[in-house]
Structure formats: C-alpha cells, structure tokens
Amino acid sequence: MSKTISINAGSSSLKWQLYQMPEEKVIAKGLIERIGLENGISTVKFNGESEQITTDIPDHTIAVKMLLDDLIHLNIIASYDEITGVGHRVVAGGEYFKESALVDEKVIEQVEELSLLAPLHNPGAALGIRAFKELLPEITSVVVFDTAFHTSMPEVAYRYPIANRYYEDYKVRKYGAHGTSHQYVAQEAAKVLGRPIEELKLITCHIGNGASITAVKGGKSVDTSMGLTPLGGVMMGTRSGDLDPAIIPFLIDREPELADAEKIRNVFNRESGLLGISEKSSDMRDIIEGKKAGEAKASLAYDMYIDRLKKYIGQYVAVLNGVDGIVFTAGIGENSDIVRRDVIEGLSWFGMDVDPEKNVFGANGIISTDGAKVKVMVIPTDEELVIARDVERFKNAN
Ligand code: ADP
C-alpha cells in the first residue's frame, strides 16, 4: 500500500492531502494554521468527520510531526512507513525549474533563494520541505512549481520592455503562477470538449483569492497575467494587479516613508484589490452582498474586478488569434455564476454566450449556449492531485 501526501505550506500554515496511490483516492486531508503563533490549530478531515486540535505549534517540523502523529492516532496509518512519497507545492521556480524536481539540498537552497520572487510563499514552502526531509528522509520527495507550466512562454511574452541589463543582472521577467492549475484545467477542458489538446486555443481563468489568466495554445502556456511575482495581472482579493509603474515614485514623492521595499510591497499586495476599493472585504462573497445592498464602494470594486477580467480575456483572444474555450476555475471561478455571467456578457462580440440554465451554482462542464462559437466551461481545479501524480511519476522512474 502506497500513500502519498500533497503539501501546500505557507509561512504560518500547512495544507495537506493524503492519497492512496495509484488509485488517486483521497484518504484524509487537513490544515494546520497559526504555526509559530499562539494557539495553533490542526484540522483533520477523514471519513466524513472533522477533528480539530488547538495547541501551540512553534515551527514547521513540529507541525509535520503533529500531522503524522494525528494520522497514526486516527488509525489512518499504522506507521510512518506507509507514506512513501511527498509532493510540495512551490510558487516560484524562477529560471531554475522547467518541471518538477526531486528534492535534495541544492533544490531546497534554490527554493529559498527564489523567495525574492514569492516572498509570501517560497519561505514557508522551504520550511515544509525541510521538515519532511528531517522526519521522513527516505521517501520520494518532489517539488512541483507554479511557474513550471509557464516556462513555455516565448521571450516576446516573458520579457518586460525595460533595459536589458535588468533581465541580464537580476532575471527580471515574467514567470507567472498557478501553472499547475492552468495546466490541469486545460487538459480537463480538452477532455470535456472531446478534442486533442494539441489543436485547441484556450484561455484559463484561475480566479480565487489570487487570480491569473493564461493563454494556452496546444496545451502549452504562451502568456499569463501574473508577472515577475504574483502581484501582476488582474485585480485580486488584496492585490492590485497591473498598474502604471509611475504610481510608485509618485506616491513616494508624496509619502516619503513609502520608500521602503517592504512598505510599498504591502500597499500593493495586502491593501489593494477588492479590499482596497470596497474598504470592506477581500472576499468576493462579501463584495457581491455589498453590491446587492447598493453599497457604492463594493459595487465599484465588483465592477472593476469584472472589467479587468474582461480586458485580460480580450488580450489573450488577440495573443491566440482566436479561442475555442474559456475555462473558469478556483474559488470564484468555480462558485460564482454571477461573476462568470458578467464577464462573459461583456464579451458577446467574440461569440461567447453563457446559458443561464447551465450557469448555476455547482455547475461543472460546459455552461455556454449550444450555438455559441466559444465554449465556456467550469472545471474544478485539483492542484493536489497533480502533485500526487508527479510524486508517483518520480517514484516509478526510480
Ligand atoms: P485561494 O487563492 O486562497 O486558494 P480560493 O481559490 O479558495 O482562494 O478562492 C477564494 C475566493 O473564492 C474568495 O474570494 C471567496 O469569496 C470566493 N468564493 C467562494 N465561494 C464563492 C461563491 N459562492 N460566490 C462568490 N465567491 C466565492
């Protein structure tokens, strides 16, 4: 019996899912929160039940030990040996990683080094990788990068029109993110359409708290909205997305204390997007409620959000010179029929049209009208499964 665990570790949290492989059956999943803070919380979901423990969890190694001991205590595993593989989600792989990789010390150091590109994500991921290496040193350990799928982008798309030396000296370029998700939903979309992916032009919209749009041609990413870091592209929960870069020096001239990398990063990463405009919430459900109640700021936030999504989809119709399908996925894409309707309604000229009878809460598959030229789909993403499959692939190759 072989069990593989998918890990998505952040600076203070660790999300996990345990699979029976190769059956791809989810045995248990959970979330450890508030690592390094007081009153840490570990939640395990198993057999339709949920168990929660609150205790101090000082670091990632203790979090992983807790998770493994929970699995034993709940009789999910009899001993650590049953776990034969672990896969870690890493946001930034930079130019080092064009695909998933087996973990060794050099790989961990590279993940740490790339923290500059994903300051909210890579440091926590590295801690998670080290914790598993310490506790389960012998198992197949794999890192799966959000950026890997986008390494197929052509140079015209990934370079910024700034002096070459910034690319040459610091590798300032577009890397994108959410690649595992975009790749998975594009492959699933080809199945839904019953056509080989090699002949399809797709635009995949991963819209959750973080959001990115990707142009996928023949199964390969040819452009994506996130940039050097996950701050670029469309408007998000707390992130601004694309801006006129002159805004930064303009603000620094007026508020000199913003001339601090950490402070200015915070302004655009944590205080902007839906939250910044609505002054209410970064959560789309609250924004929709506010709009329905006639709140002006929430309405503006919602309308701006839809506007930015439409513009990116329009751009990518141009990049691809046509499109066969639009895919919606992640928290908002999978759950909000209203967002999907409003985005597609504004793109009717392209031959996109959503069928209100199909575009309902819980929809899965095609939601466009039968006659529409472009198929619009809802496809739930499953990054954890892709990670578990990658671990399996490396295990079988060894
Ligand atoms: P993350 O990027 O943190 O993984 P998710 O993919 O879980 O985020 O997406 C979270 C977003 O999904 C939140 O903005 C939340 O409001 C939104 N969401 C979840 N359910 C709904 C719904 N029924 N209607 C609108 N938005 C929803």
Short mmCIF file of C-alpha atoms and ligand atoms in Angstrom, two decimals, residues 8 15 89 178 206-211 237 239 274 281-288 305 329-339 361 381 383, ligand 1:
data_model
loop_
_atom_site.label_atom_id
_atom_site.label_comp_id
_atom_site.label_asym_id
_atom_site.label_seq_id
_atom_site.Cartn_x
_atom_site.Cartn_y
_atom_site.Cartn_z
CA ASN A 8 0.99 23.34 0.34
CA LYS A 15 -2.42 22.40 3.90
CA ARG A 89 3.80 22.99 -3.96
CA HIS A 178 -0.86 28.92 -10.69
CA HIS A 206 -7.90 30.72 -12.22
CA ILE A 207 -9.76 33.20 -10.06
CA GLY A 208 -9.61 32.74 -6.31
CA ASN A 209 -8.06 34.99 -3.72
CA GLY A 210 -5.09 35.23 -6.01
CA ALA A 211 -6.08 35.25 -9.68
CA GLY A 237 -8.60 40.00 -3.28
CA ARG A 239 -3.51 42.64 -4.71
CA LEU A 274 -11.21 44.20 -3.74
CA SER A 281 -13.50 42.80 2.42
CA SER A 282 -11.18 40.87 0.12
CA ASP A 283 -13.75 38.08 -0.09
CA MET A 284 -15.86 38.06 -3.24
CA ARG A 285 -18.93 36.83 -1.33
CA ASP A 286 -18.91 39.97 0.83
CA ILE A 287 -18.38 42.15 -2.23
CA ILE A 288 -21.37 40.63 -4.04
CA TYR A 305 -12.87 43.30 -10.96
CA THR A 329 -11.70 27.63 -12.02
CA ALA A 330 -10.70 28.22 -8.32
CA GLY A 331 -12.85 29.74 -5.54
CA ILE A 332 -14.57 32.47 -7.53
CA GLY A 333 -14.39 30.79 -10.96
CA GLU A 334 -15.94 27.57 -9.69
CA ASN A 335 -18.54 29.06 -7.38
CA SER A 336 -19.72 32.40 -8.68
CA ASP A 337 -22.22 32.11 -11.51
CA ILE A 338 -22.68 35.88 -11.25
CA VAL A 339 -19.03 36.69 -11.93
CA PHE A 361 -24.07 27.32 -8.61
CA THR A 381 -9.05 22.63 -10.25
CA GLU A 383 -3.56 21.02 -7.78
P1 ADP B 1 -7.00 30.88 -2.68
O1 ADP B 1 -6.41 31.72 -3.77
O2 ADP B 1 -6.77 31.42 -1.30
O3 ADP B 1 -6.75 29.39 -2.83
P2 ADP B 1 -9.75 30.22 -3.37
O4 ADP B 1 -9.47 29.61 -4.70
O5 ADP B 1 -10.20 29.34 -2.27
O6 ADP B 1 -8.56 31.11 -2.87
O7 ADP B 1 -10.85 31.37 -3.60
C1 ADP B 1 -11.30 32.19 -2.58
C2 ADP B 1 -12.30 33.16 -3.16
O8 ADP B 1 -13.43 32.42 -3.67
C3 ADP B 1 -12.86 34.16 -2.15
O9 ADP B 1 -12.87 35.46 -2.70
C4 ADP B 1 -14.29 33.68 -1.97
O10 ADP B 1 -15.16 34.73 -1.68
C5 ADP B 1 -14.60 33.13 -3.34
N1 ADP B 1 -15.81 32.31 -3.31
C6 ADP B 1 -16.01 31.11 -2.73
N2 ADP B 1 -17.31 30.72 -2.87
C7 ADP B 1 -17.93 31.72 -3.54
C8 ADP B 1 -19.28 31.94 -4.02
N3 ADP B 1 -20.24 31.06 -3.80
N4 ADP B 1 -19.53 33.09 -4.68
C9 ADP B 1 -18.58 34.01 -4.90
N5 ADP B 1 -17.31 33.86 -4.50
C10 ADP B 1 -16.99 32.73 -3.84
#
